[in-house]
Coordinates of C-alpha atoms in Angstrom, one line a residue:
M1 CA -3.1 9.8 7.1
I2 CA -6.6 8.5 8.0
G3 CA -9.7 8.7 5.2
K4 CA -11.4 6.6 3.0
K5 CA -11.1 7.1 -0.9
T6 CA -14.4 7.8 -2.4
G7 CA -15.7 6.9 -5.5
V8 CA -19.0 7.2 -6.7
G9 CA -21.3 6.2 -4.0
S10 CA -21.8 6.3 -0.1
A11 CA -21.4 3.5 2.7
T12 CA -23.7 1.9 3.9
R13 CA -24.1 -2.3 4.5
Y14 CA -25.3 -4.7 2.6
I15 CA -29.1 -6.5 4.6
T16 CA -27.8 -8.5 7.3
G17 CA -30.0 -10.8 5.8
I18 CA -28.8 -11.0 3.0
L19 CA -25.0 -11.4 4.8
V20 CA -25.6 -14.0 6.8
A21 CA -27.3 -16.1 3.9
A22 CA -24.6 -15.3 1.7
T23 CA -21.5 -16.7 4.4
A24 CA -23.6 -19.8 5.2
C25 CA -23.0 -20.7 1.4
C26 CA -20.0 -19.7 1.5
I27 CA -18.9 -22.3 4.1
H28 CA -21.3 -25.3 3.5
F29 CA -20.4 -25.4 -0.4
S30 CA -16.8 -24.4 -0.4
F31 CA -16.2 -28.6 0.3
N32 CA -17.8 -29.6 -2.5
P33 CA -18.0 -30.9 -4.9
P34 CA -14.8 -32.3 -3.7
F35 CA -11.7 -32.1 -5.5
N36 CA -9.5 -34.6 -6.2
D37 CA -6.0 -32.1 -6.9
T38 CA -5.3 -28.5 -6.9
R39 CA -5.9 -27.7 -10.8
A40 CA -10.0 -28.8 -9.9
I41 CA -10.1 -26.7 -7.5
A42 CA -8.2 -23.7 -9.5
M43 CA -11.3 -24.1 -12.2
A44 CA -13.7 -25.4 -10.3
Y45 CA -13.4 -21.6 -8.1
A46 CA -12.8 -19.8 -11.5
D47 CA -16.5 -21.7 -13.4
E48 CA -17.9 -20.3 -9.9
F49 CA -17.1 -17.0 -10.4
E50 CA -17.9 -16.3 -13.9
K51 CA -21.5 -18.4 -13.4
A52 CA -21.9 -15.1 -10.7
A53 CA -20.7 -12.5 -13.2
I54 CA -23.2 -14.0 -16.1
E55 CA -26.2 -14.1 -13.8
L56 CA -25.7 -10.5 -12.4
E57 CA -25.4 -9.2 -15.6
T58 CA -28.9 -10.7 -16.2
I59 CA -30.1 -9.4 -12.9
A60 CA -28.3 -6.1 -13.3
S61 CA -29.9 -5.8 -17.0
A62 CA -33.1 -6.6 -15.5
F63 CA -33.1 -4.1 -12.5
K64 CA -32.7 -1.6 -15.3
F65 CA -35.5 -2.2 -17.2
N66 CA -37.3 -2.5 -13.2
K67 CA -37.7 -6.0 -13.5
A68 CA -35.7 -7.6 -10.8
G69 CA -35.6 -5.7 -7.3
L70 CA -33.2 -4.1 -5.4
K71 CA -32.2 -6.4 -2.7
E72 CA -32.0 -8.6 -5.7
L73 CA -28.8 -7.3 -7.5
Q74 CA -27.4 -6.7 -4.3
T75 CA -27.4 -10.6 -3.5
A76 CA -26.0 -11.8 -7.0
V77 CA -23.5 -8.5 -6.1
L78 CA -21.9 -10.0 -3.0
S79 CA -22.8 -12.9 -4.3
T80 CA -19.7 -12.4 -7.2
R81 CA -18.0 -10.8 -4.9
L82 CA -17.9 -14.0 -2.6
A83 CA -17.1 -16.4 -6.1
Y84 CA -14.1 -14.3 -7.0
K85 CA -12.8 -14.0 -4.0
K86 CA -12.2 -18.3 -3.7
A87 CA -10.9 -17.6 -6.7
E88 CA -8.2 -14.1 -6.2
C89 CA -5.7 -15.4 -4.6
V90 CA -4.6 -17.3 -7.5
L91 CA -6.4 -14.9 -10.7
A92 CA -4.4 -11.9 -9.7
Y93 CA -1.5 -14.0 -8.2
Y94 CA -0.9 -14.2 -12.1
Y95 CA -2.7 -11.3 -14.1
P96 CA -2.7 -8.5 -11.1
E97 CA -2.7 -5.6 -13.8
Y98 CA -6.1 -6.8 -15.6
I99 CA -7.5 -8.3 -11.6
E100 CA -7.0 -4.3 -11.2
E101 CA -8.0 -2.6 -14.1
H102 CA -10.9 -4.7 -14.9
I103 CA -12.0 -7.0 -12.5
N104 CA -11.3 -6.1 -8.8
G105 CA -9.3 -2.2 -9.1
A106 CA -10.3 0.9 -6.7
P107 CA -13.5 3.2 -7.7
V108 CA -11.7 6.3 -8.6
L109 CA -10.4 7.6 -12.5
H110 CA -7.1 7.0 -12.9
I111 CA -4.5 7.5 -16.1
E112 CA -4.3 5.2 -19.0
R113 CA -0.8 5.6 -21.1
N114 CA -1.3 6.1 -24.8
D115 CA 1.3 7.1 -26.4
S116 CA 2.9 9.2 -23.3
R117 CA -0.2 11.4 -23.2
A118 CA -2.6 10.7 -20.0
I119 CA -6.0 9.5 -20.8
V120 CA -8.4 9.6 -17.7
K121 CA -10.4 6.3 -17.8
E122 CA -13.5 5.9 -15.3
P123 CA -13.1 2.8 -13.3
E124 CA -14.5 -0.6 -13.5
G125 CA -15.0 -3.7 -11.5
L126 CA -16.9 -4.8 -8.3
Q127 CA -15.5 -2.5 -5.8
V128 CA -17.6 0.1 -8.0
L129 CA -20.1 -2.6 -8.4
D130 CA -19.8 -2.5 -4.7
E131 CA -20.2 1.5 -4.1
L132 CA -23.1 1.4 -6.9
V133 CA -25.3 -0.9 -5.5
T134 CA -25.4 0.0 -1.6
G135 CA -25.4 4.2 -2.5
D136 CA -28.5 5.5 -4.6
A137 CA -29.2 2.6 -7.0
D138 CA -32.3 3.8 -8.9
A139 CA -30.1 7.0 -10.5
G140 CA -27.1 4.4 -11.4
K141 CA -29.6 1.8 -13.4
V142 CA -27.2 2.2 -16.4
K143 CA -24.1 2.2 -15.1
I144 CA -24.5 -0.8 -12.8
A145 CA -25.8 -2.5 -16.1
S146 CA -23.2 -1.8 -18.1
L147 CA -20.8 -2.1 -15.6
A148 CA -22.1 -5.6 -15.1
Q149 CA -22.1 -6.7 -18.3
L150 CA -18.7 -5.3 -18.8
L151 CA -18.0 -7.8 -15.7
K152 CA -18.9 -10.9 -17.1
T153 CA -16.7 -10.0 -19.9
H154 CA -13.7 -9.0 -18.6
C155 CA -14.4 -11.9 -16.7
H156 CA -14.9 -14.3 -19.4
T157 CA -11.4 -12.8 -21.4
L158 CA -9.6 -13.6 -17.7
L159 CA -10.9 -17.1 -17.6
A160 CA -10.3 -18.1 -21.1
G161 CA -6.1 -17.8 -21.0
F162 CA -6.7 -19.2 -16.8
K163 CA -8.1 -22.2 -17.3
Q164 CA -4.3 -23.1 -19.7
Q165 CA -2.1 -21.9 -17.0
P166 CA -0.5 -24.3 -14.9
V167 CA -0.2 -23.6 -10.8
K168 CA 3.6 -25.2 -9.5
E169 CA 3.2 -26.1 -6.2
N170 CA 5.7 -23.4 -4.5
E171 CA 3.2 -21.3 -6.8
W172 CA 0.7 -22.3 -5.0
I173 CA 2.3 -21.5 -0.9
D174 CA 2.7 -18.2 -3.3
A175 CA -0.3 -17.3 -3.9
M176 CA -2.0 -18.5 -1.0
R177 CA 0.5 -15.9 1.3
L178 CA -0.1 -13.2 -1.3
Q179 CA -3.4 -13.4 -0.7
L180 CA -2.7 -13.4 3.5
I181 CA -1.7 -9.9 3.0
R182 CA -4.2 -9.4 0.3
I183 CA -6.4 -10.3 3.3
F184 CA -5.4 -8.1 6.4
S185 CA -3.9 -4.8 4.6
K186 CA -7.3 -4.8 2.0
G187 CA -9.4 -7.0 2.5
I188 CA -10.2 -6.4 6.4
T189 CA -9.6 -2.7 6.0
G190 CA -12.6 -2.0 3.4
F191 CA -10.8 -1.0 0.7
D192 CA -12.0 -4.0 -1.3
T193 CA -16.5 -2.9 -0.3
P194 CA -16.2 0.4 -0.2
G195 CA -19.9 0.6 -0.4
S196 CA -20.7 -2.2 1.8
L197 CA -18.3 -2.3 4.1
N198 CA -19.0 -6.6 3.9
A199 CA -15.0 -7.0 4.2
L200 CA -15.6 -9.6 7.2
P201 CA -17.5 -12.5 4.4
E202 CA -15.3 -12.3 2.1
A203 CA -12.2 -12.7 4.4
V204 CA -14.2 -16.1 5.8
S205 CA -14.8 -16.5 2.3
S206 CA -11.7 -16.1 1.2
L207 CA -9.9 -18.5 4.3
T208 CA -12.3 -21.3 3.2
A209 CA -10.8 -20.8 -0.1
L210 CA -7.4 -21.2 1.0
K211 CA -8.7 -24.3 3.2
T212 CA -9.8 -26.5 0.4
I213 CA -6.5 -26.0 -1.1
S214 CA -4.4 -26.3 1.4
A215 CA -5.4 -30.1 2.5
V216 CA -5.3 -30.8 -1.2
L217 CA -1.9 -29.8 -1.6
L218 CA -0.7 -31.3 1.5
K219 CA -2.1 -34.1 -0.1
E220 CA -0.9 -34.0 -3.5
M221 CA 2.6 -33.0 -1.8
N222 CA 3.0 -35.8 1.5
K223 CA 2.7 -33.8 4.0
E224 CA -0.5 -34.3 5.1
K225 CA 0.3 -34.8 8.7
G226 CA 2.6 -32.4 9.1
G227 CA -0.3 -29.8 8.0
N228 CA -2.5 -30.9 10.6
K229 CA -2.0 -26.9 11.6
L230 CA -2.5 -25.6 9.5
I231 CA -5.8 -26.5 8.9
R232 CA -6.4 -25.6 12.3
L233 CA -5.2 -22.0 11.8
L234 CA -7.3 -21.9 9.0
N235 CA -10.3 -23.4 10.3
D236 CA -10.1 -21.3 13.7
A237 CA -9.3 -17.7 11.4
I238 CA -12.8 -18.6 10.2
A239 CA -14.1 -19.5 13.3
F240 CA -12.8 -15.8 14.8
L241 CA -13.7 -13.8 12.0
Q242 CA -17.5 -15.7 12.1
Q243 CA -17.4 -14.4 15.7
A244 CA -16.4 -10.9 15.3
G245 CA -20.0 -9.8 14.6
S246 CA -19.9 -6.1 12.9
F247 CA -16.7 -4.5 10.5
D248 CA -16.1 -2.4 13.7
D249 CA -15.9 -4.8 16.3
L250 CA -13.2 -6.5 14.9
D251 CA -10.2 -7.4 16.9
R252 CA -7.4 -6.9 13.8
L253 CA -4.7 -6.6 15.8
T254 CA -6.1 -9.5 17.8
F255 CA -6.6 -11.4 13.3
L256 CA -3.4 -10.4 12.8
K257 CA -1.1 -12.3 16.3
Q258 CA -3.3 -14.9 16.4
Y259 CA -4.2 -15.9 12.5
I260 CA -2.8 -14.3 10.0
N261 CA 0.8 -14.5 11.1
P262 CA 1.4 -18.1 11.9
L263 CA -0.6 -19.1 8.9
Y264 CA 2.1 -16.9 6.6
A265 CA 5.0 -18.8 8.9
E266 CA 3.4 -22.3 8.7
L267 CA 2.6 -21.7 4.7
L268 CA 6.4 -21.0 4.2
L269 CA 7.5 -24.0 5.8
L270 CA 5.9 -26.0 2.7
S271 CA 8.0 -24.2 0.3
S272 CA 10.4 -26.8 -0.7
K273 CA 12.5 -24.6 -2.7
T274 CA 14.9 -22.1 -1.7
V275 CA 13.1 -18.5 -1.8
I276 CA 15.5 -15.7 -3.2
A277 CA 14.0 -12.2 -2.3
A278 CA 14.7 -11.1 -5.7
D279 CA 11.1 -9.1 -5.1
A280 CA 10.1 -6.5 -3.5
W281 CA 7.7 -8.5 -1.4
N282 CA 10.6 -11.0 0.9
K283 CA 8.8 -14.6 0.3
A284 CA 11.9 -15.6 2.7
S285 CA 9.6 -13.0 5.3
R286 CA 8.3 -14.9 8.7
N287 CA 6.2 -12.6 9.8
I288 CA 4.5 -9.1 7.5
F289 CA 6.2 -7.3 10.3
A290 CA 8.9 -8.3 9.9
A291 CA 12.1 -6.5 9.2
D292 CA 12.4 -8.4 6.5
F293 CA 9.3 -8.1 5.0
L294 CA 10.0 -6.2 1.3
N295 CA 13.3 -6.2 -0.3
P296 CA 15.1 -2.4 -0.1
Y297 CA 17.0 -3.5 -2.7
F298 CA 14.6 -3.8 -5.7
Y299 CA 13.0 0.3 -5.2
S300 CA 17.3 1.0 -5.8
G301 CA 19.7 0.5 -8.7
L302 CA 22.7 -0.7 -5.3
K303 CA 22.3 -4.4 -5.6
E304 CA 22.7 -6.4 -2.2
Q305 CA 25.1 -7.5 -3.9
E306 CA 27.4 -4.7 -4.0
D307 CA 26.3 -3.1 -0.6
N308 CA 28.7 -3.4 2.5
D309 CA 30.1 -1.5 5.9
A310 CA 32.8 1.1 3.5
L311 CA 30.5 2.2 0.8
R312 CA 27.4 2.7 3.1
S313 CA 30.5 4.9 5.6
L314 CA 31.3 6.6 2.7
G315 CA 28.1 8.3 2.0
K316 CA 27.1 8.8 5.6
K317 CA 30.1 11.7 4.5
L318 CA 28.5 12.1 1.8
F319 CA 25.3 12.7 3.3
Y320 CA 26.9 15.5 6.2
D321 CA 28.8 17.1 3.7
P322 CA 28.0 20.2 2.9
L323 CA 30.9 20.2 -0.4
L324 CA 28.1 19.0 -2.6
S325 CA 25.8 21.6 -2.6
S326 CA 27.2 25.0 -4.6
N327 CA 28.3 27.5 -2.0
N328 CA 29.1 24.8 0.4
Q329 CA 27.4 25.9 3.2
I330 CA 24.1 23.2 2.1
S331 CA 24.2 18.2 3.2
C332 CA 21.3 16.7 3.1
A333 CA 21.3 16.6 6.9
T334 CA 20.3 20.2 6.3
C335 CA 16.6 19.0 5.6
H336 CA 17.2 15.2 6.8
D337 CA 18.3 15.8 10.4
P338 CA 18.7 12.3 12.2
A339 CA 18.4 14.5 15.4
K340 CA 14.2 14.8 13.7
A341 CA 13.8 12.0 12.8
F342 CA 14.9 12.6 8.9
A343 CA 13.8 15.7 8.6
D344 CA 13.7 18.8 10.1
G345 CA 11.2 21.1 12.1
R346 CA 10.2 23.4 10.0
T347 CA 6.9 23.7 7.7
K348 CA 8.8 23.8 5.1
S349 CA 12.3 23.5 4.3
S350 CA 15.3 26.4 4.3
S351 CA 16.4 26.8 0.9
N352 CA 20.1 28.1 -0.3
V353 CA 19.1 31.8 -0.5
Q354 CA 19.4 33.3 3.1
G355 CA 15.4 34.8 3.5
Q356 CA 13.2 31.9 0.7
T357 CA 12.4 28.3 1.9
V358 CA 12.5 25.6 -0.7
Q359 CA 8.6 24.1 -1.7
R360 CA 7.2 22.0 0.1
N361 CA 7.6 20.2 3.7
A362 CA 10.8 17.9 4.1
P363 CA 9.2 15.1 4.4
T364 CA 11.5 11.7 6.6
L365 CA 13.9 9.9 5.7
L366 CA 13.1 6.8 8.2
N367 CA 11.7 4.4 5.9
A368 CA 12.2 6.7 2.0
A369 CA 13.6 3.3 1.0
Y370 CA 10.7 1.6 0.2
A371 CA 8.8 3.6 -2.6
R372 CA 8.7 3.5 -6.2
R373 CA 8.0 6.9 -6.2
Y374 CA 10.0 10.1 -5.0
F375 CA 8.8 13.5 -3.9
Y376 CA 5.6 14.4 -2.8
D377 CA 5.0 15.7 -6.6
M378 CA 6.2 11.8 -7.2
R379 CA 8.7 13.3 -9.9
A380 CA 11.5 10.6 -8.9
F381 CA 11.3 7.0 -9.4
T382 CA 14.3 5.9 -7.6
L383 CA 16.3 7.4 -5.2
E384 CA 19.6 8.1 -7.3
Q385 CA 16.6 10.0 -9.8
Q386 CA 15.3 11.7 -6.7
A387 CA 18.7 12.8 -5.2
E388 CA 19.8 14.1 -8.9
H389 CA 16.6 16.9 -8.5
V390 CA 18.2 18.1 -5.8
I391 CA 21.6 18.3 -6.9
F392 CA 19.8 20.0 -9.5
N393 CA 17.2 22.2 -8.3
Q394 CA 18.4 26.4 -7.5
M395 CA 16.9 26.4 -5.1
E396 CA 19.3 23.7 -3.0
F397 CA 22.1 22.2 -4.4
N398 CA 21.9 24.0 -7.3
T399 CA 24.9 22.3 -9.0
A400 CA 25.5 20.0 -11.0
Y401 CA 27.6 16.3 -11.7
A402 CA 30.5 17.5 -13.0
A403 CA 30.9 20.4 -9.9
I404 CA 30.4 17.7 -7.4
L405 CA 33.0 15.0 -9.1
Q406 CA 35.1 18.0 -9.3
K407 CA 35.5 18.6 -5.5
L408 CA 35.9 15.3 -5.0
N409 CA 38.1 13.8 -7.2
S410 CA 40.2 17.4 -5.9
N411 CA 39.8 15.2 -1.8
E412 CA 42.1 13.0 -1.6
Q413 CA 40.2 11.6 1.8
Y414 CA 36.9 10.4 -0.5
R415 CA 39.1 9.6 -3.1
G416 CA 41.0 6.9 -0.8
L417 CA 37.6 6.4 0.7
F418 CA 36.0 5.8 -2.7
K419 CA 39.6 3.1 -3.9
K420 CA 37.9 1.7 -1.0
S421 CA 34.6 0.4 -2.6
F422 CA 35.4 0.4 -5.6
G423 CA 38.7 0.2 -7.3
G424 CA 40.2 2.4 -9.4
S425 CA 41.6 5.9 -9.5
H426 CA 38.3 8.3 -10.4
I427 CA 36.0 9.6 -9.4
N428 CA 32.5 8.6 -11.3
R429 CA 28.2 9.6 -11.3
D430 CA 27.8 5.8 -10.3
Q431 CA 30.0 5.2 -7.7
F432 CA 28.3 8.4 -6.1
S433 CA 24.7 7.5 -6.6
K434 CA 25.5 4.1 -4.8
A435 CA 27.1 4.9 -1.9
L436 CA 25.0 7.7 -1.0
A437 CA 21.9 5.4 -1.7
S438 CA 23.5 2.9 0.3
Y439 CA 23.1 5.1 3.2
V440 CA 19.7 6.3 2.8
L441 CA 18.9 1.8 2.0
S442 CA 20.3 2.1 5.4
L443 CA 17.9 4.2 7.6
R444 CA 15.8 1.9 8.0
A445 CA 13.6 1.4 10.7
L446 CA 10.9 -0.8 11.9
N447 CA 11.6 -2.2 15.4
S448 CA 9.1 -0.1 17.1
T449 CA 7.4 -1.0 20.0
F450 CA 4.4 -1.7 17.9
D451 CA 6.1 -3.8 15.2
K452 CA 8.0 -5.7 18.3
Y453 CA 4.9 -6.8 19.2
A454 CA 3.7 -7.2 16.3
R455 CA 6.4 -10.0 16.0
N456 CA 6.1 -11.4 19.6
E457 CA 8.9 -10.2 20.7
I458 CA 7.0 -8.8 23.8
K459 CA 4.3 -9.4 25.4
T460 CA 2.0 -7.0 25.6
I461 CA 1.3 -3.1 24.6
D462 CA -1.4 0.1 25.7
A463 CA -4.5 -0.8 25.5
E464 CA -5.4 2.4 23.9
V465 CA -2.8 1.2 21.4
Q466 CA -4.3 -1.3 20.7
Q467 CA -7.9 0.1 19.9
G468 CA -5.4 2.7 17.8
F469 CA -5.0 0.9 15.4
N470 CA -7.5 -1.8 15.3
L471 CA -9.4 2.1 14.2
F472 CA -6.5 3.2 11.8
M473 CA -7.2 -0.2 9.9
G474 CA -11.1 -0.1 10.4
K475 CA -13.6 2.2 11.7
A476 CA -11.0 5.7 10.8
Q477 CA -10.0 4.1 7.5
C478 CA -6.7 4.7 8.0
G479 CA -5.3 2.0 6.1
T480 CA -7.2 1.4 3.3
C481 CA -4.1 4.7 2.0
H482 CA -1.8 4.1 4.0
F483 CA -0.7 0.5 4.1
A484 CA 0.1 -1.8 6.6
P485 CA 2.9 -3.5 7.0
T486 CA 4.5 0.2 5.8
F487 CA 1.5 2.2 6.9
S488 CA 2.5 4.6 3.7
G489 CA 1.2 5.0 -0.6
L490 CA 2.6 1.6 -1.4
V491 CA 0.5 -0.3 -2.5
P492 CA 0.1 -4.8 -1.0
P493 CA -0.1 -6.9 -1.5
L494 CA 2.9 -6.9 -4.3
Y495 CA 4.4 -3.4 -2.6
T496 CA 5.4 -2.4 -6.4
E497 CA 3.6 1.0 -7.0
N498 CA 3.4 3.9 -4.7
E499 CA -0.2 5.7 -4.7
S500 CA -0.9 9.5 -3.9
E501 CA -4.1 11.5 -2.7
V502 CA -6.4 14.7 -3.5
L503 CA -7.0 15.7 0.3
G504 CA -8.1 19.3 -0.4
V505 CA -5.6 19.9 2.0
P506 CA -6.0 23.8 3.2
E507 CA -3.2 27.3 2.8
D508 CA -3.6 27.8 6.8
P509 CA -6.0 25.7 8.8
D510 CA -6.5 28.5 11.1
A511 CA -6.6 31.0 8.6
P512 CA -10.4 32.6 9.4
V513 CA -11.5 32.3 6.1
K514 CA -10.3 28.9 3.9
K515 CA -8.5 28.8 1.4
A516 CA -7.0 25.4 -0.5
D517 CA -3.1 25.1 -0.8
A518 CA -2.2 26.3 -4.6
D519 CA -0.2 23.7 -5.1
S520 CA -1.0 22.0 -8.0
G521 CA 1.0 18.6 -6.4
R522 CA 1.8 15.5 -8.7
L523 CA -0.2 17.7 -12.0
G524 CA 3.0 19.0 -11.6
N525 CA 5.8 17.2 -12.0
K526 CA 6.7 17.7 -15.5
I527 CA 6.0 14.2 -16.3
Y528 CA 4.2 13.8 -19.7
S529 CA 3.0 11.3 -19.3
E530 CA 0.7 12.4 -15.9
Q531 CA -0.3 15.3 -16.8
A532 CA -4.1 14.5 -16.0
W533 CA -6.5 16.9 -14.0
I534 CA -7.2 14.1 -11.9
F535 CA -3.7 14.6 -10.2
E536 CA -3.8 18.3 -10.0
R537 CA -3.5 19.2 -5.5
S538 CA -2.9 15.3 -5.9
F539 CA 0.0 14.7 -3.7
K540 CA 1.8 11.2 -2.7
T541 CA 1.0 9.5 0.2
V542 CA 3.2 8.8 2.3
T543 CA 4.8 6.3 5.9
V544 CA 3.1 7.1 9.5
R545 CA 5.8 5.7 10.4
N546 CA 7.3 7.8 13.0
A547 CA 5.0 11.0 12.5
G548 CA 5.0 11.3 15.4
L549 CA 8.7 13.0 15.5
T550 CA 8.0 14.5 12.0
A551 CA 5.4 17.8 13.2
P552 CA 4.7 19.9 11.0
Y553 CA 2.2 17.6 7.9
F554 CA 1.1 17.4 4.8
H555 CA 3.2 19.3 2.6
N556 CA 2.9 22.6 3.1
G557 CA 3.0 21.8 7.3
S558 CA 0.0 23.8 7.7
Y559 CA -1.0 21.3 10.5
K560 CA 1.5 21.2 13.9
T561 CA 0.0 18.2 15.5
L562 CA -0.8 15.1 15.7
D563 CA -4.0 16.0 17.2
E564 CA -4.9 18.3 14.5
V565 CA -3.8 15.7 11.8
V566 CA -6.8 13.3 13.1
D567 CA -9.0 16.1 13.4
F568 CA -8.6 17.4 9.6
Y569 CA -9.7 14.1 8.0
D570 CA -11.8 12.8 10.8
S571 CA -14.0 16.3 9.0
G572 CA -14.0 14.5 5.7
G573 CA -10.6 16.8 4.0
G574 CA -11.1 20.1 2.8
V575 CA -14.2 19.3 1.0
G576 CA -15.5 18.5 4.3
M577 CA -14.7 21.1 5.5
G578 CA -15.9 23.8 2.5
L579 CA -13.6 24.3 0.1
E580 CA -14.1 23.4 -3.7
I581 CA -11.7 20.5 -4.1
K582 CA -11.3 18.6 -8.0
N583 CA -11.3 15.0 -7.8
Q584 CA -10.8 14.8 -3.7
T585 CA -10.2 11.3 -3.3
L586 CA -10.5 11.4 0.8
G587 CA -14.2 11.0 1.6
A588 CA -16.0 14.1 2.4
D589 CA -18.1 12.3 5.2
S590 CA -17.0 13.1 8.5
L591 CA -15.7 9.7 10.1
H592 CA -18.6 10.5 13.1
L593 CA -14.5 9.1 15.7
T594 CA -15.8 10.9 19.6
D595 CA -12.7 12.4 21.3
G596 CA -11.1 8.7 22.8
E597 CA -11.3 7.0 19.8
K598 CA -9.0 10.3 18.4
R599 CA -7.0 9.2 21.2
S600 CA -6.1 6.2 20.9
L601 CA -5.2 7.0 16.8
V602 CA -2.5 9.3 17.7
A603 CA -1.0 6.2 20.6
F604 CA -1.2 4.8 17.4
I605 CA 0.4 6.2 15.9
Q606 CA 2.9 7.4 18.0
S607 CA 3.7 3.7 19.4
L608 CA 5.1 3.4 15.6
N609 CA 8.2 5.5 16.6
D610 CA 11.5 3.6 16.1
T611 CA 14.8 6.0 15.2
G612 CA 17.0 3.7 17.8
E613 CA 19.4 2.4 15.6
I614 CA 20.0 4.9 13.6
T615 CA 19.9 8.2 15.6
G616 CA 23.4 9.2 15.9
Y617 CA 24.2 6.5 12.9

């Protein structure tokens, strides 16, 4: 739940003088030269980024041959990143996959699918460079020069296409709102700056660019007078970050409530078209912590227009009915008990074989709909497919669709309920899947104490919770894997991809001699295109929402309390406790959390508990 991905360098900060100079440069020159239209802004920021990338390549090459110093190299990386941040909102809007792959992706090994085979790829781009130049840069001279050259090449390719790309009015608004999400969920958490933690100056660079774009866009839309609040909020947000002090000192909760959310709502008011929630991100949402921020139907085969109360009620009946299992003894609720926040409180769930358990711990189904991959090993791609795995698993329902449908079609009550929802006299597999999905989709719990505070529905929240949130999103680095607002591995700002992590969870943390849990995780999910060594012991990053109600923790249920979980992360995971873990993606260094900080983290996680509208449903 806590911890930062580790890449190829160590986490150190840039020299303070470099930060101040670069930030000042970013602020004072954002409005120079004057822009007549938004396209001119886009082209100017693109050109600035390309020039910075070219200069970086020159300096990195000189550094390789001892003709440039480390400080000069660090300044060049910083300047390139600040230039990129000005253009990021529009470049990432049109080319998100290219940006992730070549420009600013996470500094971790990943796979590329080639003829259904997985090929392990080294990371590249600005995040990798950020780590390298703040770590042992001398040892990485050749790699730094090579990556800088690649960045220059990819930047040129990207911008050659972008300069032919028209940017429409509403696309600007969407791009800017997505950038606000990106700043909050990946920028100020340190995700984007894994080596330098130079998150605040980069956020200032982004917001300054948004201010420039907004001023010209308002003029183009003839809404200059009505845009005063937007410009004022942007100015105030920039000033707030400039006065924040260090990365650890930033009050992220105040930044969210007073600036990010108001800006997010204010930009929506500029939209001139009716917004339809067809994607995962709901463009019509007015708050990043709004219950409708994400569209749950994006993640399911069930469409919103097909869903209704009758179908949901039918799905609920199926969920609690042991008739679905081969021995008529196990229902979905056996492992996902509403009284236990739709988990089961066991280390590993009971199976249909007496005295045996299933392979792993049961995660909560609350908010489970918000995912593109299911199970700890990510072997299922939809809610419907997730149910299918349970149905066929010999340790769970141990049956098949044909047997279930025969039982349902032989049951007069079920025939009537299905006819009410779908018409016709025969129950089929698609109808069964949609009914069950309807109920699981309804298990949304986004009304916790913290959610209400973030939405300004309550005026106060405990100071310990506030500190815990700021730690979660900052020093403790939890938010770099458990992304807001789902606090899971669903990656912002588009929320269409799930991450998995290698944490090095031990088999028994209380054992005198500890050893890594033998579960192969994602490597054993039987998806051929993901059979790569980097996924050994890699498990889906699940939500921390309702974690206060769903002990024990991790895929093997080996940790009994949240306090123990926090200690595990603070110690650097499996590698930090001395285990040999291949490709651990969690940083192995201690987070150096105090006892008080640990208590605050737990308090924040507890503030995300919410079953009020679900319990007993």
